[in-house]
Amino acid sequence: MFPDIPSAEPAIISPNLGIPAFLDPECKEPGSKDAYRFVVNIVGPRHMQPDQVGERLSGNLVAVPLYEVEPSTRRLRRGTPIPVHLAPVQSTPCLMLGTASLGSLYQNRQDRQSYLLRHEFFGKDRALFHATATLDLDQPPAVACRDWLREHPFLMLDLVQTGFASDGDGASRADRRTNYHALVLRKKDYTALHIVQITDLHVARRYDEVLDNLAGFLGPLGDALDVTRVIDFFKGRYKRKKQQARVQDAAFKESEYSRFKPINRRFQNPNNKLRQFILWANQAAAREHLDLVFITGDILDYCLKEDVQKSAYSIDDTNWDVFLRILLNLPIIYRHGCEPTRIVLHEEIAVPVFTLPGNHDFRVHAYPLTAMGYYKYFGMTYFEAMLYHDPVKLSTEKALVIDKYCLKPYYQFINPFDDYAIKLGTRFFIMLNSGGDSFLNIKSLLMANPGCVGFKNTQIAFARNAVKMLSPANHDGAAPFLVSHSPVLNPALKGALWKSILSAIGLKRFGPPEQYKAGNLEEHGRGDATNIINDLDFDIGTISKNRDTILKFLFKHKMMMLCGHTHLTREFRFRFHGPPEQYEPASLDDLARAGAMEITWDDFSETSTAPAMQEQAPFVLHTPSLGIRRLDEEREYGAFRMISLLGERLDAIRVRYLSRSGND
């Protein structure tokens, strides 16, 4: 279904599912009635000349329209393929973002080879090329497309490449490569634009398999644990009588389910949350209430499937395969003998998506469910987590191993860009990869709240150059957006590590950092003194590199930052006293001591109007996890943030929940 790219062949790597090309009236070929142009990025053998790449692709590239969901397959109906024509191919050292070289946006040397090539994400001895492609809707096969666009705001298309030759090694190769949902034809303007941000999906195959794995320990009704079976299981594992006695006592306590729903109804399967979201999104798009989706990291819980210990990161070995199959509603290949239960019946997603990776997407292996209370995020009890059996031995230490090659299938089949920018009408969005786990902040790691690496100097240059490139001449105060996985502000109590230890051993209890939200401060007599920069530690679970620089960038351009990572709804407004450049470089502590910066924490999207927030920007907005929630904490599940833009005005930017949507 997702074949590797043959080493002797060129292949188009963008546009693709996670970075589609929007074809609107601005993309029309001059002088044509209905021909649209877009740039394609191509990877091919290093020895191949651009004209040879063009010859291999000529006549082998089509766009396949995607119409309504077919009831029989619950997938989008594929229409008649439409030929796509390429202008002469050119070689390039790096990817092209539209007509701009990514190298120039990063301010790299013009001859500096792409990160993708230097680290062989597409194989050895590869080169990059680009070309302008044309999709002409005046062709006879496109009649149905024109008819569809009379009744609908957009039409998605797969970009399909055929005509692959054999590598000459005798191996069988797929004869086509499909970049799913790679093109979006849009006739409607961007006056009204409805976007949803989802984050922290934590997709993994094992979560579909958990209930089947536990089935042997459930009672005759298939819901509560059968204590006798559990005790027999642990007697085989533990030989000492004291251990067996503790297990028996704990098992009977676990059997008291008066405060819990049965496991079959309580288990929070992150994959199902994505399936439920797709159902909601398709319905919203059908009502013209949704135009596109941002997926902002921690797409996976970890990379390699549970029964794979070592891999060259072929997509079939990874949970990227599971993620794609859920989005496209294709069958998932489970472990031998596993028959998953309570899987949500869903559809292929019918809305364009833009993706970014998060720190979990760099993690090679899974956490054991029993580690650090991880089981609670899936609605499980400790005993249920102990009973679940992974096919290979896992450990907390092993789960912290990160590898940049975990993103190999992501680059190949979803989105080859770490950083990019989107312009839709006068609105633009800068998308930055905040990297994998950072091991620079030991305090964050010890508190099980790891931060992310953050932004390199080249990424800061990219963001600055993207603003110059995309900002409309008549900006008129329309706040742009910066989107990443990890936040730049995330509060914890000062001395939080020691306070958490004291709380854990029962010596002293401390209130949560939420006591410093503006509404709570007013209740405790602080009045309008809502600046909390000196009250809290903002170094836990944030980015490590260039945090002060990105804060100043957000302030200068009055930007909204959309992020995730914390699994919580947290919203901050900040401002500098005077030009922030005068404090450069400076840490947050330096700024606090100098009285140079204010931070206010409140539920701004609930207590303020969206237009008021636009005027008061910048903001840092954390969106809670779509995929997981703790058994003992939040009642709602399946969070996402809805952003509505009307003309130059921000109309809504609130968090919503699947648990309130009626799609449970």
XYZ file of C-alpha atoms in Angstrom, residues 173 193 296 310 313 361 412 474 477 527 563 592 607 618:
14
model
C 8.108 -3.362 -7.203
C -11.761 30.181 6.971
C 0.718 19.526 15.488
C 15.292 -3.389 15.224
C 12.453 2.212 9.633
C 7.515 11.007 16.896
C 8.718 9.792 2.525
C -1.930 46.018 3.621
C -3.526 44.189 11.936
C -6.789 42.495 42.234
C 1.016 24.389 20.292
C 11.850 38.973 35.142
C -13.345 34.964 28.995
C 0.754 37.885 21.296
